PDB file of C-alpha atoms in Angstrom:
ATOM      1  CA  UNK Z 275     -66.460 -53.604 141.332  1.00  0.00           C
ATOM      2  CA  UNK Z 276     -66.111 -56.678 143.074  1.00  0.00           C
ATOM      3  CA  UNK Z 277     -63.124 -57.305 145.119  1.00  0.00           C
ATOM      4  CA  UNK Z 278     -62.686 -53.708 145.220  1.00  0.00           C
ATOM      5  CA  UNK Z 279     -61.594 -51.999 148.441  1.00  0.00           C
ATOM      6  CA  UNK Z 280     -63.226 -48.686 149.286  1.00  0.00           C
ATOM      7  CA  UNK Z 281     -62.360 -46.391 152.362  1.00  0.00           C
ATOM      8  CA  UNK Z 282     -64.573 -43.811 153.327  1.00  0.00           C
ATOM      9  CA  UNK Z 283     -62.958 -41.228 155.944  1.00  0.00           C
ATOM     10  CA  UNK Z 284     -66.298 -39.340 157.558  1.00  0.00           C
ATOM     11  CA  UNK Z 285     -66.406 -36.529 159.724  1.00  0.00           C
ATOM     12  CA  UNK Z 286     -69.828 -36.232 161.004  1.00  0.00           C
ATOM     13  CA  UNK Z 287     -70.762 -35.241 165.050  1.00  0.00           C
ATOM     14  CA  UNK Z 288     -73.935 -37.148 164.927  1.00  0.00           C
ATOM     15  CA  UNK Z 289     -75.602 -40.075 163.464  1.00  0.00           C
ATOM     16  CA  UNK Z 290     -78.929 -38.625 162.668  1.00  0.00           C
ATOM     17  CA  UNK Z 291     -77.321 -36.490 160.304  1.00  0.00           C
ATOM     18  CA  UNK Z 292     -77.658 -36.521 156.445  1.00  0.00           C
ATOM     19  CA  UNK Z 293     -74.187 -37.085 156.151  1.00  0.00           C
ATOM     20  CA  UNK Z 294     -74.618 -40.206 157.736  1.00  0.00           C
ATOM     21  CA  UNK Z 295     -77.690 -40.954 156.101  1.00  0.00           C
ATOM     22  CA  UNK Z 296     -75.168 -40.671 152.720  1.00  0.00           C
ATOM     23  CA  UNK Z 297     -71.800 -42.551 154.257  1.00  0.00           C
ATOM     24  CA  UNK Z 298     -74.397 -45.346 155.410  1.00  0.00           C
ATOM     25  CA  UNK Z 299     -75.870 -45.573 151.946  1.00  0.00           C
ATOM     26  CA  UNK Z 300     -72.670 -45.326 150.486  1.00  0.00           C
ATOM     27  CA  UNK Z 301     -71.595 -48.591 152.646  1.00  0.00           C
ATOM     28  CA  UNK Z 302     -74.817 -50.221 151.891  1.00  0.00           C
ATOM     29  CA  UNK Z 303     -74.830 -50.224 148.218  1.00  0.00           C
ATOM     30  CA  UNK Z 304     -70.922 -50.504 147.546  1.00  0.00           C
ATOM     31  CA  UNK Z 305     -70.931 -54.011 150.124  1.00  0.00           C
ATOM     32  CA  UNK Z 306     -73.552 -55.127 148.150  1.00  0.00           C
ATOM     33  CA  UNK Z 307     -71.738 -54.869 144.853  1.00  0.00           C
ATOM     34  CA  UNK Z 308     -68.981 -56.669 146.062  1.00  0.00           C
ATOM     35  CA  UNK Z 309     -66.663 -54.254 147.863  1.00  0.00           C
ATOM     36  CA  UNK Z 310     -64.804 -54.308 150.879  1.00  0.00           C
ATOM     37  CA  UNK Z 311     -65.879 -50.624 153.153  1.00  0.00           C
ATOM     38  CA  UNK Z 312     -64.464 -49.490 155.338  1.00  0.00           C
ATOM     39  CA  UNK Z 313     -65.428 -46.003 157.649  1.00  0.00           C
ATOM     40  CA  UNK Z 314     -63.006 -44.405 159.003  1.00  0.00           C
ATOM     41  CA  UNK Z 315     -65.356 -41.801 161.729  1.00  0.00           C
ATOM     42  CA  UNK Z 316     -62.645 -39.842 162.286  1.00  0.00           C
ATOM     43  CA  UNK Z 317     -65.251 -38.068 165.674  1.00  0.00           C
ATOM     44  CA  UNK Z 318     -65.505 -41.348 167.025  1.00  0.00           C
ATOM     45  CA  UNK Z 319     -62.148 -42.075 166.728  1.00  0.00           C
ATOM     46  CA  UNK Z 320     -61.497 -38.833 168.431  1.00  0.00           C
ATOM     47  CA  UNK Z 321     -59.009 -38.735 165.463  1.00  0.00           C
ATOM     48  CA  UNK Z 322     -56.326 -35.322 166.707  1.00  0.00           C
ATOM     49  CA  UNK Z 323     -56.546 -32.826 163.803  1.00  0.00           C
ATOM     50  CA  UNK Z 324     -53.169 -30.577 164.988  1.00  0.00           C
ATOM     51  CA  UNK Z 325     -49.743 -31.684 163.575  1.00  0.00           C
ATOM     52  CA  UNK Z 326     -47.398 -31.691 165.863  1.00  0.00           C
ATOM     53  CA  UNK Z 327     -44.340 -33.312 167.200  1.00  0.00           C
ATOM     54  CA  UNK Z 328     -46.372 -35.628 169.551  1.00  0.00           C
ATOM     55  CA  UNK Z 329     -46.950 -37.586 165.524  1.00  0.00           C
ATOM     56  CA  UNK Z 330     -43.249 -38.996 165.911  1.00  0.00           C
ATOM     57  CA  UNK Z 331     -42.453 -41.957 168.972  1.00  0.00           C
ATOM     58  CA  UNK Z 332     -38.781 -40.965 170.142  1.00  0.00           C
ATOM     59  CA  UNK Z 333     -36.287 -38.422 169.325  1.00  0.00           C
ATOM     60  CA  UNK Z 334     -36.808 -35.935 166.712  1.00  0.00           C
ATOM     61  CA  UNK Z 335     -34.005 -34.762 164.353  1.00  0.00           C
ATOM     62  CA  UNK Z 336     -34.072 -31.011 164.829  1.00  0.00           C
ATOM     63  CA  UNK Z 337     -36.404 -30.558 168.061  1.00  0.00           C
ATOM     64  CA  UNK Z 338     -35.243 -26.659 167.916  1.00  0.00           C
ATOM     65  CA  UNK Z 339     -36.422 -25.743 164.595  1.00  0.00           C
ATOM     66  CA  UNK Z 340     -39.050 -28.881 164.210  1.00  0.00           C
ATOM     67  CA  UNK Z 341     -40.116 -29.243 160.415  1.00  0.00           C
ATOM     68  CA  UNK Z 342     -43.379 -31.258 160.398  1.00  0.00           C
ATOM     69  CA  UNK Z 343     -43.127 -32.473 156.800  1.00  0.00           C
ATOM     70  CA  UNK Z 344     -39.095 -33.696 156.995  1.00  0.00           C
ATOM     71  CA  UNK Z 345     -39.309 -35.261 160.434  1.00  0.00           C
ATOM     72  CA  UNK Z 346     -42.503 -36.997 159.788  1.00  0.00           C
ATOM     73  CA  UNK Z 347     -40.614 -38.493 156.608  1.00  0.00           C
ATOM     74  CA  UNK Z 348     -38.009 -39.429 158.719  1.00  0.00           C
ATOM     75  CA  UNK Z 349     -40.579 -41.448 160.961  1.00  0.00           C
ATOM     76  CA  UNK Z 350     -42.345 -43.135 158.228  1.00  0.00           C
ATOM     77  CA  UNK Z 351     -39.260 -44.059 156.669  1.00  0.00           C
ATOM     78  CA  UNK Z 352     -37.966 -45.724 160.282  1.00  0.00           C
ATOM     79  CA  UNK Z 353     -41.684 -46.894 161.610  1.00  0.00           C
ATOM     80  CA  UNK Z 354     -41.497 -44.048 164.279  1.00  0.00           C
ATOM     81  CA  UNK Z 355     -44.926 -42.515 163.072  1.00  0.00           C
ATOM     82  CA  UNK Z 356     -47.833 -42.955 166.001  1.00  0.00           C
ATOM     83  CA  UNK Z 357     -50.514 -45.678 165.631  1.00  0.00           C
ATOM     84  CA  UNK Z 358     -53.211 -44.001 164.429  1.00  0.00           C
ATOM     85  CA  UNK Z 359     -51.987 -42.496 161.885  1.00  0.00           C
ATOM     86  CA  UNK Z 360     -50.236 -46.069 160.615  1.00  0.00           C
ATOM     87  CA  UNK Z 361     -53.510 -47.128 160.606  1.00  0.00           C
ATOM     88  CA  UNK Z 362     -55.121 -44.719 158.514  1.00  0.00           C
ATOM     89  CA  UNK Z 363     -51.941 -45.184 156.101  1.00  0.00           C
ATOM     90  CA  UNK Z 364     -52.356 -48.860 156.292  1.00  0.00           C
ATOM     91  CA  UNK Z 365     -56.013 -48.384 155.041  1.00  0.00           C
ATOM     92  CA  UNK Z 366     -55.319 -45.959 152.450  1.00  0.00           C
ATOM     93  CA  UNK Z 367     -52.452 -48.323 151.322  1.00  0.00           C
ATOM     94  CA  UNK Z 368     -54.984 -50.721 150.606  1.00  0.00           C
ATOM     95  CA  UNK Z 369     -58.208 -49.011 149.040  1.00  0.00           C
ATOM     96  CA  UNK Z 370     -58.964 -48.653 145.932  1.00  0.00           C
ATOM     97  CA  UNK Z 371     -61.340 -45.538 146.079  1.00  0.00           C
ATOM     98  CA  UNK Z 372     -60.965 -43.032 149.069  1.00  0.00           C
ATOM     99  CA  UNK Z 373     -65.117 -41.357 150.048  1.00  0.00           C
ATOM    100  CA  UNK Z 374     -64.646 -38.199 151.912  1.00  0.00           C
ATOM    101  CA  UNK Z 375     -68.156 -37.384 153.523  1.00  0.00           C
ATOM    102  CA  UNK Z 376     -68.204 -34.369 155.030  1.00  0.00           C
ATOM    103  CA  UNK Z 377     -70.603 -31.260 155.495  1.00  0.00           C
ATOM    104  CA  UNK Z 378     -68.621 -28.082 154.084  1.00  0.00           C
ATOM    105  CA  UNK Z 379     -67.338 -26.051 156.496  1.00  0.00           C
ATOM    106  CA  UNK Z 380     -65.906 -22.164 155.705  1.00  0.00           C
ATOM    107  CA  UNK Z 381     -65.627 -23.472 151.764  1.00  0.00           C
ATOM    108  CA  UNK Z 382     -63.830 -26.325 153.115  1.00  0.00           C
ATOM    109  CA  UNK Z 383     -63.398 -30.156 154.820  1.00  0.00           C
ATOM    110  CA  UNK Z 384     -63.532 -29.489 158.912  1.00  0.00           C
ATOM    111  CA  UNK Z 385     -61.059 -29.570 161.171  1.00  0.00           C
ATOM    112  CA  UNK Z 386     -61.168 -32.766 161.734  1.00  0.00           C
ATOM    113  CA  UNK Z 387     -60.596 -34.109 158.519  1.00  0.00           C
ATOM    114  CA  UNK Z 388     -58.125 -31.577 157.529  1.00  0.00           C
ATOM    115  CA  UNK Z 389     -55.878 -32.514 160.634  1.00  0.00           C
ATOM    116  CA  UNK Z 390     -56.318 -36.502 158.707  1.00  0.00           C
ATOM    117  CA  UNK Z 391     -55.047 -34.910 155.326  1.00  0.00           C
ATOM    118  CA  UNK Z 392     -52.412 -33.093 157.654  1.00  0.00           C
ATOM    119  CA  UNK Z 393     -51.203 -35.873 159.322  1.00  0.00           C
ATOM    120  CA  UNK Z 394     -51.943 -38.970 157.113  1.00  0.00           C
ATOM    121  CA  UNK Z 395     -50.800 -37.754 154.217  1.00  0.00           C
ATOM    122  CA  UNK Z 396     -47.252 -37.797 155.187  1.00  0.00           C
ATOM    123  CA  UNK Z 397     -44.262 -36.870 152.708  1.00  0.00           C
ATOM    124  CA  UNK Z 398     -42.679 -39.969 151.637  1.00  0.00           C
ATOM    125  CA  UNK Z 399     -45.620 -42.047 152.103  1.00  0.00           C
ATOM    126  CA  UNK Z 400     -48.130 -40.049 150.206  1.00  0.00           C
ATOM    127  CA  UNK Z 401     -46.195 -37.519 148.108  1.00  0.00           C
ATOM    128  CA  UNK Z 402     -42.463 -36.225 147.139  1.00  0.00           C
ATOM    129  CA  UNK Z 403     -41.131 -34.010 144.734  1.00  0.00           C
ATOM    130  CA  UNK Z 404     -40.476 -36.201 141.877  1.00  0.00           C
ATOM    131  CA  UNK Z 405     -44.265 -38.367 142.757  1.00  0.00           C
ATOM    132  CA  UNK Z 406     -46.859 -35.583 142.401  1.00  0.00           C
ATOM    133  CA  UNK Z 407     -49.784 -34.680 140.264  1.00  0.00           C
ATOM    134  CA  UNK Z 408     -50.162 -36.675 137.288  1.00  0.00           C
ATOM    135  CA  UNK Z 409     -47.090 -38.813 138.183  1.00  0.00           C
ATOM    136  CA  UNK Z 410     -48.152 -39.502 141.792  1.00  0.00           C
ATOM    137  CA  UNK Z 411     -47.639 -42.079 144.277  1.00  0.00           C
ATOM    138  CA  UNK Z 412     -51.406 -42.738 144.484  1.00  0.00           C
ATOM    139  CA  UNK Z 413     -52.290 -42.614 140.514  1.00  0.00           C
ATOM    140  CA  UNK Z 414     -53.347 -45.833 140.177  1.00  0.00           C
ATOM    141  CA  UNK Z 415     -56.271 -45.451 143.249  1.00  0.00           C
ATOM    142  CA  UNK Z 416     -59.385 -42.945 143.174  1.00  0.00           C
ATOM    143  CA  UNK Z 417     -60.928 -40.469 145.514  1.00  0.00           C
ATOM    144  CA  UNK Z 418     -63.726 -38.211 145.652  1.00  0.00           C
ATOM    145  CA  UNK Z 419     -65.297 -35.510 147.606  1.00  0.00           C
ATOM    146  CA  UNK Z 420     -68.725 -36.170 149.028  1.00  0.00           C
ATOM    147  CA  UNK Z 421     -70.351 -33.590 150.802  1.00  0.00           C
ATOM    148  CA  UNK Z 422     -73.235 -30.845 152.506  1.00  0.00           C
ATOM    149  CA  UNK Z 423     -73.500 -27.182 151.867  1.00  0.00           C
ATOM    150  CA  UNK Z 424     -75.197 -25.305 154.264  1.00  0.00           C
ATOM    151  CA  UNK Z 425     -75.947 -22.851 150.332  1.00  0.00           C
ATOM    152  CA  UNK Z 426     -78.134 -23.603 147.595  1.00  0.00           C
ATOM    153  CA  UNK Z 427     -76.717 -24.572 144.475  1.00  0.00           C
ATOM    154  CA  UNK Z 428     -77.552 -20.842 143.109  1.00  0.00           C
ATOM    155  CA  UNK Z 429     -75.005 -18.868 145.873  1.00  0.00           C
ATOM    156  CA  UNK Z 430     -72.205 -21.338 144.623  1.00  0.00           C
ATOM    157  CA  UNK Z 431     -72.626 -20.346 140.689  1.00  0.00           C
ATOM    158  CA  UNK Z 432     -70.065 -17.696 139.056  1.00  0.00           C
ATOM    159  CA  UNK Z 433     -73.138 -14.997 139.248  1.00  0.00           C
ATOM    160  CA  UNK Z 434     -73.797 -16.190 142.828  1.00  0.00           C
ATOM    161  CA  UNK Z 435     -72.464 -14.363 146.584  1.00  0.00           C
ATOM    162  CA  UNK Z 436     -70.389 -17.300 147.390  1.00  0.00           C
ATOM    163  CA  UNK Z 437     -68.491 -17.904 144.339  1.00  0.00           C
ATOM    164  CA  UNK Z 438     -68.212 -20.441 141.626  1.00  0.00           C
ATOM    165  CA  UNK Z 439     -67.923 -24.205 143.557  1.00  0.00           C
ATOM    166  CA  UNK Z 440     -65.651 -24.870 140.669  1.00  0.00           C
ATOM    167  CA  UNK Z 441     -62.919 -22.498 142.192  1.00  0.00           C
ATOM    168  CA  UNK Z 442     -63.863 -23.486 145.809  1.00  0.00           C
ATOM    169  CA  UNK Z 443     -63.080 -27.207 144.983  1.00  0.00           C
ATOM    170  CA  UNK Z 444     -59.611 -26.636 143.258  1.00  0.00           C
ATOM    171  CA  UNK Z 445     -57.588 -25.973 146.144  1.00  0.00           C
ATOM    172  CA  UNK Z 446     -59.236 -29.653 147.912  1.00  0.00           C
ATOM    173  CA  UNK Z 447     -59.222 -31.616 144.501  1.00  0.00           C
ATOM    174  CA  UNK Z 448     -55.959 -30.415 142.872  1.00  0.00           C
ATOM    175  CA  UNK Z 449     -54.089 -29.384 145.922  1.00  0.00           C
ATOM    176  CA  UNK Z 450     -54.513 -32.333 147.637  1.00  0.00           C
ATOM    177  CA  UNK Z 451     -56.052 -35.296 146.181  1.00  0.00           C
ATOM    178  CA  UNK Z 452     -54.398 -34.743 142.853  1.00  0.00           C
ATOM    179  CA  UNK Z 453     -51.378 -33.783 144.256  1.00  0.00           C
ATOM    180  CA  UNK Z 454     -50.797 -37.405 145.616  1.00  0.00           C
ATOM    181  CA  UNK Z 455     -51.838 -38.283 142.301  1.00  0.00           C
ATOM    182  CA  UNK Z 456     -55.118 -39.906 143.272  1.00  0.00           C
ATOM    183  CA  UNK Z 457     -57.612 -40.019 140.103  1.00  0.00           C
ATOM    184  CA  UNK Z 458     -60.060 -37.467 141.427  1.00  0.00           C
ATOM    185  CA  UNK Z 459     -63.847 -38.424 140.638  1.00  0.00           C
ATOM    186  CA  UNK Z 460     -66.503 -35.994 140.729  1.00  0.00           C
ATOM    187  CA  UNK Z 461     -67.827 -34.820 143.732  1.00  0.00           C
ATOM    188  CA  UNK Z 462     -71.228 -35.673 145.148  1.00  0.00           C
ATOM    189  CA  UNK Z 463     -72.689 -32.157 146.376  1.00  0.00           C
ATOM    190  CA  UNK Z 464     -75.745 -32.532 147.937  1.00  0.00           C
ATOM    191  CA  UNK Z 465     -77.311 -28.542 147.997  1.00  0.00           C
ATOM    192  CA  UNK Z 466     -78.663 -27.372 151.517  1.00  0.00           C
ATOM    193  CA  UNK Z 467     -80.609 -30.466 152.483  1.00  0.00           C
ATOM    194  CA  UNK Z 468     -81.207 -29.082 155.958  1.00  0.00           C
ATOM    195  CA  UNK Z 469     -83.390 -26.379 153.687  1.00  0.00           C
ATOM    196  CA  UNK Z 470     -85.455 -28.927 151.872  1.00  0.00           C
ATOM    197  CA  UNK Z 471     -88.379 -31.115 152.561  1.00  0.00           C
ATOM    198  CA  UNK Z 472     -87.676 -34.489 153.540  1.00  0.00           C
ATOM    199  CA  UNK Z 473     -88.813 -35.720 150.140  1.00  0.00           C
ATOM    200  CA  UNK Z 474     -86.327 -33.917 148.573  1.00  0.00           C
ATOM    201  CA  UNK Z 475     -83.836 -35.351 150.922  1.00  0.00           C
ATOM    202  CA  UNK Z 476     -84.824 -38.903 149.936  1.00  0.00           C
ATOM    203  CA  UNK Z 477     -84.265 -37.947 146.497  1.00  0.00           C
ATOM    204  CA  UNK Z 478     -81.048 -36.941 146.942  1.00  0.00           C
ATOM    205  CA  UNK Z 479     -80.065 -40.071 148.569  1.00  0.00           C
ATOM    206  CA  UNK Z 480     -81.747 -42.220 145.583  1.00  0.00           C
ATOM    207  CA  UNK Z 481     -79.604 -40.332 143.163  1.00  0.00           C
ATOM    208  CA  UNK Z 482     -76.206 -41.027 145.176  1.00  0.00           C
ATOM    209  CA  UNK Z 483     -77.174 -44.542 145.870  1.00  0.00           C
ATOM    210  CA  UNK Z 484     -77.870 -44.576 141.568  1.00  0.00           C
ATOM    211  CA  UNK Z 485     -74.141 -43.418 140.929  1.00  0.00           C
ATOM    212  CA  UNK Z 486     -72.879 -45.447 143.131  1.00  0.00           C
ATOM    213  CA  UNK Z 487     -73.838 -48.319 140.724  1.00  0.00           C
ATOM    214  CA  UNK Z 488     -71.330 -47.519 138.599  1.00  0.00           C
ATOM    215  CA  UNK Z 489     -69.019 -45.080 140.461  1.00  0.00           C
ATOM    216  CA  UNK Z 490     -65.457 -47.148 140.339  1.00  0.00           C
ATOM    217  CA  UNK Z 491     -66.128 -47.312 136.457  1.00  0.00           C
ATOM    218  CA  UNK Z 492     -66.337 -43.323 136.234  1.00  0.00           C
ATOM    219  CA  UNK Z 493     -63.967 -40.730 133.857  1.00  0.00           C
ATOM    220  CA  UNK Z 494     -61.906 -38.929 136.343  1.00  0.00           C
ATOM    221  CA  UNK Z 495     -62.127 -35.245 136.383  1.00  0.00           C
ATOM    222  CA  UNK Z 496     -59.445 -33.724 133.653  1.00  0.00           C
ATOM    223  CA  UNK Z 497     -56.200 -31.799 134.999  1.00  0.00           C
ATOM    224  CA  UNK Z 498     -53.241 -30.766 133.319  1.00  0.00           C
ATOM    225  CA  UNK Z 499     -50.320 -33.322 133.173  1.00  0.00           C
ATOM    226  CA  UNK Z 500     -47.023 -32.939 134.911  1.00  0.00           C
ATOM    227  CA  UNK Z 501     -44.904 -33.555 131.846  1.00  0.00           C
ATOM    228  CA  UNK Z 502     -46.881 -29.844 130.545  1.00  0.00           C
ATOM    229  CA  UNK Z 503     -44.381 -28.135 132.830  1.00  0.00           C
ATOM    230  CA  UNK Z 504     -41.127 -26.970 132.518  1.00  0.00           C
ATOM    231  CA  UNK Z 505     -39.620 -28.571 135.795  1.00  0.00           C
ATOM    232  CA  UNK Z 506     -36.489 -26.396 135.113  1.00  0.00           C
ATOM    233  CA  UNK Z 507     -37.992 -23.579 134.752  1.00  0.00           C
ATOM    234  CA  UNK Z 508     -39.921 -22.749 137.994  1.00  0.00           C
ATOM    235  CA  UNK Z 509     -42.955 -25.396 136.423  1.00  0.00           C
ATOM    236  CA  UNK Z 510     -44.044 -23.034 133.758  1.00  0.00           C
ATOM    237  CA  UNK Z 511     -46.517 -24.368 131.128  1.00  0.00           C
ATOM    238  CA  UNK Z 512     -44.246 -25.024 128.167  1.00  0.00           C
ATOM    239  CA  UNK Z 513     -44.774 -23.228 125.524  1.00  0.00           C
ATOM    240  CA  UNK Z 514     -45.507 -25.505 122.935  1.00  0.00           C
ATOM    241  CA  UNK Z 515     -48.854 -26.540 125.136  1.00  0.00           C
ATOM    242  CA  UNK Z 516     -49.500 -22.716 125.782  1.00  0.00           C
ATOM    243  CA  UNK Z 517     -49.261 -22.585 121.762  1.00  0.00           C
ATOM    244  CA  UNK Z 518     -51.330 -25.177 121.036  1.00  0.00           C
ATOM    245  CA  UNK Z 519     -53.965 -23.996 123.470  1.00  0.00           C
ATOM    246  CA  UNK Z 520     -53.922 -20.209 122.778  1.00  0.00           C
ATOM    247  CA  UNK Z 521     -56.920 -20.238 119.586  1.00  0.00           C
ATOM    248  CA  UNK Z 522     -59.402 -21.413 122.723  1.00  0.00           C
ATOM    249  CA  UNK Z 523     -61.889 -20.099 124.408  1.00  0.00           C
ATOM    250  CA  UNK Z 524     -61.661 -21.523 128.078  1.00  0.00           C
ATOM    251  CA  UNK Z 525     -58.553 -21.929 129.795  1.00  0.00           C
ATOM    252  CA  UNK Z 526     -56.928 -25.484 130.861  1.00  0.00           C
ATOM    253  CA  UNK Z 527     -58.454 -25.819 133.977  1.00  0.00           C
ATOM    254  CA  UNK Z 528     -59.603 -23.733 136.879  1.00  0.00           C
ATOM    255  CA  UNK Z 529     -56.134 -23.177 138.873  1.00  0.00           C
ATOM    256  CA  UNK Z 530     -54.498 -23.210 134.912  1.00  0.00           C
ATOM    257  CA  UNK Z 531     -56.893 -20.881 132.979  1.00  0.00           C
ATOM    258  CA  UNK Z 532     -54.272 -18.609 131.013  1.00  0.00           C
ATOM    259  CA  UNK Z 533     -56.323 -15.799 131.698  1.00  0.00           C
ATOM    260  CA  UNK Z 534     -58.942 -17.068 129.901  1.00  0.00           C
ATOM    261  CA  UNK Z 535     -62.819 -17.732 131.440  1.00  0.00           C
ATOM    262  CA  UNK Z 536     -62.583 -20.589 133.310  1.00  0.00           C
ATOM    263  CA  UNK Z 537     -63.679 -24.015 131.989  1.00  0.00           C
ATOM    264  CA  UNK Z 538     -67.254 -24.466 132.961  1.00  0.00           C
ATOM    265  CA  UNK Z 539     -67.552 -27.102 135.517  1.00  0.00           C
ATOM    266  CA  UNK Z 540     -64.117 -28.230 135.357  1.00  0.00           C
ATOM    267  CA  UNK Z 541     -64.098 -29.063 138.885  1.00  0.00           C
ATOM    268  CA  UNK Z 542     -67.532 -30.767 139.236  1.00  0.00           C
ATOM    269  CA  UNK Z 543     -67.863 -32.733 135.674  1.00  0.00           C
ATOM    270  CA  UNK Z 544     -65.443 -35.132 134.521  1.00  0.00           C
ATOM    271  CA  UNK Z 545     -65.081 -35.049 130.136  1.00  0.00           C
ATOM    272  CA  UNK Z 546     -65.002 -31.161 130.340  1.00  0.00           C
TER     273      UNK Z 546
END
């Protein structure tokens, strides 16, 4: 781990919270292993979470019908992006493993740090058509959700009122971090600990600061590679992989199941 560069973008209000207690530990343990940390609190920062033309310094290209995605290529490609968002791309650039620490908000990241996927993760820079998924621009680097639920860990199962957190997660892990082709670890969930006793809290934090031990070294979580889709055919699983998958009980993935029951914990373990 040493040498390593980590980035961990937070998105916290206060810093009494538990998600704080976790990005500090996180810093703590991964500085002294070696790495380089850095925090990105996106609150403090004031960090803007809308996209908007305000992202680009100058003249647009098409101010009447203003595409977001094609002009803020256009700006990254000629330097005309604003500062703080070439300053989050500088430090993703240069990490190794992106922490998101979060508490979940509606099944997802808040505002806050959905406006620094938004904006940040600009096309050109992060993503285009030919560098996605498996063949991304950001394969070679690792990322991982780390967050609260306000739940217990029984609401979020497949018998439970809020769902399996396997499909919750795809749509964060696949749609975005995969999708720039990070390597996505699994995600720290740490259940309700605003409904537990304080020892319980502490024992969450012991067994996040234990992972973090080895967390760079980790299996990344499995998804299906790009080359498994017919690119000329609307990016339909060929059908030599459907084939050779059809005899088995669980489908590919969660997003990719086939129709089949989903692959238990496909989204939370990696090696299943």
């Amino acid at each position: 781990m040493a040498s390593k560069k980590v980035l961990i973008v937070y998105a916290h209000q206060s810093s009494g919270s538990f998600n704080s207690a976790a990005k500090d530990a996180a810093v703590e343990v991964l500085t002294a292993k070696g790495c380089t940390v850095e925090v990105s609190d996106l609150y403090a920062m004031k960090f803007k979470a809308t996209a908007t033309a305000e992202d680009i310094t100058g003249k647009v290209k098409n101010a009447d019908h203003f595409c977001y995605g094609e002009e803020t290529k256009l700006a990254w490609e000629a330097g005309k992006l604003t500062a703080d968002i070439t300053e989050e791309q500088h430090k993703l650039t240069e990490a190794d493993l992106v922490i998101f620490q979060f508490p979940m908000y509606w099944f997802t990241v808040p505002a806050i740090m959905k406006g620094w996927m938004d904006r940040v993760l600009t096309l050109g820079f992060a993503f285009t058509h030919e560098k996605r998924y498996s063949q991304g621009i950001f394969k070679d680097k690792k990322a991982m959700l780390s967050f609260t639920t306000g739940s217990q860990e029984s609401m979020f199962s497949a018998n439970g009122i809020n769902g399996d957190m396997n499909v919750t997660l795809w749509p964060l892990q696949n749609g975005i971090l995969h999708y720039c082709g990070f390597q996505v670890l699994a995600p720290q969930i740490f259940w309700a600990p605003s409904h537990v006793p304080s020892e319980a809290r502490s024992t969450m934090l012991e067994s996040w600061r234990t992972r973090m031990q080895g967390l760079l070294g980790e299996n990344p979580l499995a998804f299906t590679p790009l080359d498994c889709f017919d690119g000329e055919k609307g990016y339909q699983l060929k059908p030599e992989v459907h084939e050779k998958h059809a005899a088995k009980e669980f489908g590919l993935t969660v997003g990719i199941h086939l129709g089949k029951a989903l692959p238990p914990n496909n989204q939370m373990k990696a090696g299943v």
